[in-house]
mmCIF file of N, CA and C in Angstrom:
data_model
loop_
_atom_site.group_PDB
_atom_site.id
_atom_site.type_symbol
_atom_site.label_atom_id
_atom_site.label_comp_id
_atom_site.label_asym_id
_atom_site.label_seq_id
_atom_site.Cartn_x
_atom_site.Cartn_y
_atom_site.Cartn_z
ATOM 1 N N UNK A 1 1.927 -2.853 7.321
ATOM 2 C CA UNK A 1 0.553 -3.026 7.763
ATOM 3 C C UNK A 1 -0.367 -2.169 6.911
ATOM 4 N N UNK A 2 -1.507 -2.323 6.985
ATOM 5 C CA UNK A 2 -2.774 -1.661 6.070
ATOM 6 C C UNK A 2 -2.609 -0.525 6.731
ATOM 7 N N UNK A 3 -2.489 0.356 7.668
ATOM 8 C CA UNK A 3 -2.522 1.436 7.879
ATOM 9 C C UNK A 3 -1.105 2.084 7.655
ATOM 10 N N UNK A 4 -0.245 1.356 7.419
ATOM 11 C CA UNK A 4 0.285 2.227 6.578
ATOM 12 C C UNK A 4 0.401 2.385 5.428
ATOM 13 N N UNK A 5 -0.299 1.878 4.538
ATOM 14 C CA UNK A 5 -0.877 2.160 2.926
ATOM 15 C C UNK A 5 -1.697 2.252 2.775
ATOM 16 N N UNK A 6 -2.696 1.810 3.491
ATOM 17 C CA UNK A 6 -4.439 2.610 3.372
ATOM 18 C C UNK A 6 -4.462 3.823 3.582
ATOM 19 N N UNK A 7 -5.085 5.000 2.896
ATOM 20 C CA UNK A 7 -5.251 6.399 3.405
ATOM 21 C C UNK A 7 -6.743 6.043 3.344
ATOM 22 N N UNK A 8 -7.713 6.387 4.718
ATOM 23 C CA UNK A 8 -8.661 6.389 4.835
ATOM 24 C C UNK A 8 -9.494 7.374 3.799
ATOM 25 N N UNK A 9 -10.420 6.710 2.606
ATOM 26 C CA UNK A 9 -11.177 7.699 1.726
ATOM 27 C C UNK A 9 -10.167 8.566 0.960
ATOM 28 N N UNK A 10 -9.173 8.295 1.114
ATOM 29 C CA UNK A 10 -8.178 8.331 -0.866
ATOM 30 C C UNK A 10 -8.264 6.809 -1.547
ATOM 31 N N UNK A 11 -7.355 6.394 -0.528
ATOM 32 C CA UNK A 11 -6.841 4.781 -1.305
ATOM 33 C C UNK A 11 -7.870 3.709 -0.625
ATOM 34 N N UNK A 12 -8.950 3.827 0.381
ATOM 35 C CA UNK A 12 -9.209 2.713 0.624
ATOM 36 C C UNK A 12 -10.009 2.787 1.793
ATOM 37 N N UNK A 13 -11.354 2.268 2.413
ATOM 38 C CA UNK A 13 -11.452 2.501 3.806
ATOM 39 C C UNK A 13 -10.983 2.002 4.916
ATOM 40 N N UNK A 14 -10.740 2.425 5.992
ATOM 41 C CA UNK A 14 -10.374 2.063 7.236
ATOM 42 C C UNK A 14 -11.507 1.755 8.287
ATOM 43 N N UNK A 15 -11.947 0.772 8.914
ATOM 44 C CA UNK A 15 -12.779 0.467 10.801
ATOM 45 C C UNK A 15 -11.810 -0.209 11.416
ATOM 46 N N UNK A 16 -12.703 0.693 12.403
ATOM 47 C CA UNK A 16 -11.859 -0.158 13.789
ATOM 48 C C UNK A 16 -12.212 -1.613 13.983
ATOM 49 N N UNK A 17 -11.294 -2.074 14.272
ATOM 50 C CA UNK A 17 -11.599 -3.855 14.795
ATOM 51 C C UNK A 17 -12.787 -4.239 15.024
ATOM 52 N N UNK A 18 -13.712 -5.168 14.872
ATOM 53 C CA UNK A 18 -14.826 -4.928 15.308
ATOM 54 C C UNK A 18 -15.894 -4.046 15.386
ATOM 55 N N UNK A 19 -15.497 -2.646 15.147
ATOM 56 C CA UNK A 19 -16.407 -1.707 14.555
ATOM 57 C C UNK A 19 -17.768 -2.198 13.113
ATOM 58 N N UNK A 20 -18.631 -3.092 13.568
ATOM 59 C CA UNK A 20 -19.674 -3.594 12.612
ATOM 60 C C UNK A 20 -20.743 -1.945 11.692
ATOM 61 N N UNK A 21 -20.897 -1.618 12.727
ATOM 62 C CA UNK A 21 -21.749 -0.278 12.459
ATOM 63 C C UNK A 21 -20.870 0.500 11.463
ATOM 64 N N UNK A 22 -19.856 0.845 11.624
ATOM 65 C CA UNK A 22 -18.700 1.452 10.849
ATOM 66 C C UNK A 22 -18.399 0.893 9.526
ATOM 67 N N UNK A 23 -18.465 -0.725 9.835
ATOM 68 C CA UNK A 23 -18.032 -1.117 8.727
ATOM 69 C C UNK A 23 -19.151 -1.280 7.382
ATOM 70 N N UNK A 24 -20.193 -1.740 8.076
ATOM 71 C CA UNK A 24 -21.472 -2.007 7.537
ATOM 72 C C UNK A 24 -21.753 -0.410 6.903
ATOM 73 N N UNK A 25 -21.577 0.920 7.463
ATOM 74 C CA UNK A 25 -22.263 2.304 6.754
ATOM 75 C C UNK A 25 -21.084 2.622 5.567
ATOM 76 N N UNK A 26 -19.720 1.936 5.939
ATOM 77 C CA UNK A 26 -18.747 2.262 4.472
ATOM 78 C C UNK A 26 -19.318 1.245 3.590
ATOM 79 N N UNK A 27 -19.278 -0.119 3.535
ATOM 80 C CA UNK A 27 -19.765 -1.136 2.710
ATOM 81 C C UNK A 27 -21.218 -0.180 2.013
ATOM 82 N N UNK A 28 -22.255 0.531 2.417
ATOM 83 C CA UNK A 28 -23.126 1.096 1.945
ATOM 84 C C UNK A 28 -23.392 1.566 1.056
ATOM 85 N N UNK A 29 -21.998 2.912 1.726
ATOM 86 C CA UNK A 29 -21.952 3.853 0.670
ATOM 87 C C UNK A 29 -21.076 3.460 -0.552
ATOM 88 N N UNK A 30 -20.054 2.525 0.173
ATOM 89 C CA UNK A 30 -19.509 1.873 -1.613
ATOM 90 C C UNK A 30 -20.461 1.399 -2.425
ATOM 91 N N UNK A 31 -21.279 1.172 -1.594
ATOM 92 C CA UNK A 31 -22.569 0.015 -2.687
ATOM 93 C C UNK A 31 -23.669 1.414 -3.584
ATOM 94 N N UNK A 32 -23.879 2.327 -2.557
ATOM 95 C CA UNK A 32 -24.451 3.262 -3.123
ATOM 96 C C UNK A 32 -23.807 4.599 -3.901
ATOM 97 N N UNK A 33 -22.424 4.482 -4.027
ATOM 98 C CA UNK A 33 -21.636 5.465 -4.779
ATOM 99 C C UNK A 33 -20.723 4.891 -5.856
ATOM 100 N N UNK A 34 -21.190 5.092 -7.271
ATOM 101 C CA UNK A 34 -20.083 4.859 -8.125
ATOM 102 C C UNK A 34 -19.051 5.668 -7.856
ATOM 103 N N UNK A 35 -19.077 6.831 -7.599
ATOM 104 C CA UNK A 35 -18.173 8.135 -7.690
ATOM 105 C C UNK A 35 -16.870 7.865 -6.936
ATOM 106 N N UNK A 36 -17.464 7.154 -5.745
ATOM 107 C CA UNK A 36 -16.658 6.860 -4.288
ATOM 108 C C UNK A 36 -15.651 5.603 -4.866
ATOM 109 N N UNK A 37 -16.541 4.531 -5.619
ATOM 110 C CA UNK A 37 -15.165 2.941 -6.057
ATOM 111 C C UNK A 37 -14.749 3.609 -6.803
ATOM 112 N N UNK A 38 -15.403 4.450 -8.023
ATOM 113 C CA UNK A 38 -13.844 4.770 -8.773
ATOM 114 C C UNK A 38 -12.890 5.531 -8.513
ATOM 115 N N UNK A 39 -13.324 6.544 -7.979
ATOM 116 C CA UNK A 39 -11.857 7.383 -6.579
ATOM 117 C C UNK A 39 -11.225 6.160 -5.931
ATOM 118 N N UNK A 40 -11.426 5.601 -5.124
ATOM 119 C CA UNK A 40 -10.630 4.229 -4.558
ATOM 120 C C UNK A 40 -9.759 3.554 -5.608
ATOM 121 N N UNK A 41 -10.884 3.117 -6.392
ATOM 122 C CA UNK A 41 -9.804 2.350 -6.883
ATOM 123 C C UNK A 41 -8.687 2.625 -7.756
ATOM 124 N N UNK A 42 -8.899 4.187 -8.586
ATOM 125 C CA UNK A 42 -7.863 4.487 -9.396
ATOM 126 C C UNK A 42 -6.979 4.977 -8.105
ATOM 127 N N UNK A 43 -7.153 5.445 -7.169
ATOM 128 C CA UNK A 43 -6.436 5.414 -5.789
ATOM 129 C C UNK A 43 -5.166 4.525 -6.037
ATOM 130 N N UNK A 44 -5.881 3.781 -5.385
ATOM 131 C CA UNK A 44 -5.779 2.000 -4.917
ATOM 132 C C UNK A 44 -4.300 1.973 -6.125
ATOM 133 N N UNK A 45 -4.842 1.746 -7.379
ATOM 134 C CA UNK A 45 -4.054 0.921 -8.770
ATOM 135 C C UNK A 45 -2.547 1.879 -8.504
ATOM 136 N N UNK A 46 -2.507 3.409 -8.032
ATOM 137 C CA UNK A 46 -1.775 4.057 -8.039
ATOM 138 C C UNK A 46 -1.133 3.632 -7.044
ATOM 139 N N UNK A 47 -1.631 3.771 -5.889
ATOM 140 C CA UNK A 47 -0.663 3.099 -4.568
ATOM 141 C C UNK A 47 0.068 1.866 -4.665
ATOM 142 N N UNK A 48 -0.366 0.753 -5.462
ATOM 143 C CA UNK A 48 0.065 -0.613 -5.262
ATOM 144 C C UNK A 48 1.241 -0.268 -6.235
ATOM 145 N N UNK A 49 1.425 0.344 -7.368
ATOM 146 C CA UNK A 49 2.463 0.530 -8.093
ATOM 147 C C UNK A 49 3.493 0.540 -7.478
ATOM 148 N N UNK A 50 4.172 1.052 -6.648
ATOM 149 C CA UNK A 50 5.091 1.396 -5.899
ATOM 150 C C UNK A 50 5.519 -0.049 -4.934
ATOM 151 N N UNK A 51 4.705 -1.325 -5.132
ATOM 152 C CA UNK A 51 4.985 -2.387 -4.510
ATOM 153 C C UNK A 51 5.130 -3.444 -5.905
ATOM 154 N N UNK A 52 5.132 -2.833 -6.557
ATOM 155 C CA UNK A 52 5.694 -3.521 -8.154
ATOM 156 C C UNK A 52 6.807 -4.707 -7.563
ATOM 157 N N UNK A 53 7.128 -5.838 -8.239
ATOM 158 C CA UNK A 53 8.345 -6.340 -7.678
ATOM 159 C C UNK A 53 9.383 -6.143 -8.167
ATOM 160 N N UNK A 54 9.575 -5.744 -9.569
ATOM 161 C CA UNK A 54 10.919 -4.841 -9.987
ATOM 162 C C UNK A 54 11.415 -3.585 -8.981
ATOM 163 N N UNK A 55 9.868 -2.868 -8.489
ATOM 164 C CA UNK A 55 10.461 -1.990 -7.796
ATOM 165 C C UNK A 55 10.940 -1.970 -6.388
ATOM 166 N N UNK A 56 10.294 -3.502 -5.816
ATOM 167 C CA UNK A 56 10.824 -3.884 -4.529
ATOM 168 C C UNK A 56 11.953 -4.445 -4.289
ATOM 169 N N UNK A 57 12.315 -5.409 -5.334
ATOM 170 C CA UNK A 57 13.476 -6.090 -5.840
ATOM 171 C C UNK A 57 14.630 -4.859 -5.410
ATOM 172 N N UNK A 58 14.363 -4.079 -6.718
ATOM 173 C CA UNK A 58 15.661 -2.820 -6.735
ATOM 174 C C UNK A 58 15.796 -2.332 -5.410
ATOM 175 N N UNK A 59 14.999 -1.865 -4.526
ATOM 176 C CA UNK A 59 15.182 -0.962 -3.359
ATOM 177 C C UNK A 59 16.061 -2.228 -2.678
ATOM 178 N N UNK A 60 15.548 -3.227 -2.238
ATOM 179 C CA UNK A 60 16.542 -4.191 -1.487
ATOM 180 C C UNK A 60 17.702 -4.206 -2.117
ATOM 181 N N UNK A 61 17.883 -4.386 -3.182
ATOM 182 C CA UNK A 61 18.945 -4.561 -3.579
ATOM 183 C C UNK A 61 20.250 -3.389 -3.458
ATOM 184 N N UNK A 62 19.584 -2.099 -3.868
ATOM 185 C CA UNK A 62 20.138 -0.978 -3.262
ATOM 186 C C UNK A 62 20.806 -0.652 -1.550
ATOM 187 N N UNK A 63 19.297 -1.064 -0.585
ATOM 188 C CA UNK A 63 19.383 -0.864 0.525
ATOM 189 C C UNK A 63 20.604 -2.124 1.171
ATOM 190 N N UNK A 64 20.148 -3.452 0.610
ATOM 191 C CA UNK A 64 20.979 -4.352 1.672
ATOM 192 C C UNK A 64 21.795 -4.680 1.031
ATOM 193 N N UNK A 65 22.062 -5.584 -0.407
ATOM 194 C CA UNK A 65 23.079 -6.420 -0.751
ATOM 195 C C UNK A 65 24.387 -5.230 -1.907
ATOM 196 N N UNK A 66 23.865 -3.708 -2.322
ATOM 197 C CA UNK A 66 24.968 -3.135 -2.735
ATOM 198 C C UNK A 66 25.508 -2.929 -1.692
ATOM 199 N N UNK A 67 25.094 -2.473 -0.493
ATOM 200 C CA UNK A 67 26.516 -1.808 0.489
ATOM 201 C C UNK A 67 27.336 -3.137 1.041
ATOM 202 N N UNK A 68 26.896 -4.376 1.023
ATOM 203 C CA UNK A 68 27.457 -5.252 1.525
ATOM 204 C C UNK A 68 28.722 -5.839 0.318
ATOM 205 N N UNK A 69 28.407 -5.791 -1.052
ATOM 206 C CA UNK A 69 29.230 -5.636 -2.060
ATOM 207 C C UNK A 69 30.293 -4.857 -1.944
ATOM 208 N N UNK A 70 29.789 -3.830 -1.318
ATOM 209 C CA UNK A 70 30.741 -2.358 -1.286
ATOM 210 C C UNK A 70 32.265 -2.845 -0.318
ATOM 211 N N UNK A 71 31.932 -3.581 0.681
ATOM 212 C CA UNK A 71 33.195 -4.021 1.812
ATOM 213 C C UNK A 71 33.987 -4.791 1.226
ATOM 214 N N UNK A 72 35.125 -3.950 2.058
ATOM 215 C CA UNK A 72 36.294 -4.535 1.480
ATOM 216 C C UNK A 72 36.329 -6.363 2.001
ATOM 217 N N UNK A 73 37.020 -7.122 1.845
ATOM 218 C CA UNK A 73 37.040 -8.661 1.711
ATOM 219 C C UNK A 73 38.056 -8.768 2.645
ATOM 220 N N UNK A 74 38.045 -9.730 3.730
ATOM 221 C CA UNK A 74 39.738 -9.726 4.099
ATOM 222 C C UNK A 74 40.627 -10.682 3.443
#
């Protein structure tokens, strides 16, 4: 889920559901801060790395189908 890879104001902003007021004063200040998108987004480019598909590939492959390799056969 987005909250667990969004870090609110490192990687990305967070509102609550329906929170318009909330959402509308972040949309703002993105609009009124260069400083703020490029923190995000070099954020952002850094976080998604780690969802690479070589690097998602490998972890499954590690996590589910080596140990299942690993059993013996009857």
């Amino acid at each position: 889920s987005a909250i667990d890879v969004i870090q609110h104001e490192v990687n990305g902003l967070l509102a609550d559901i329906e929170d318009v007021s909330s959402l509308t004063a972040q949309m703002s200040h993105l609009i009124e801060s260069p400083e703020t998108r490029a923190l995000l987004a070099s954020h952002g480019l850094q976080t998604v790395q780690a969802y690479d598909w070589p690097l998602v590939a490998a972890h499954y492959y590690h996590e589910l189908y080596e140990p299942l390799l690993r059993e013996p056969r009857p």
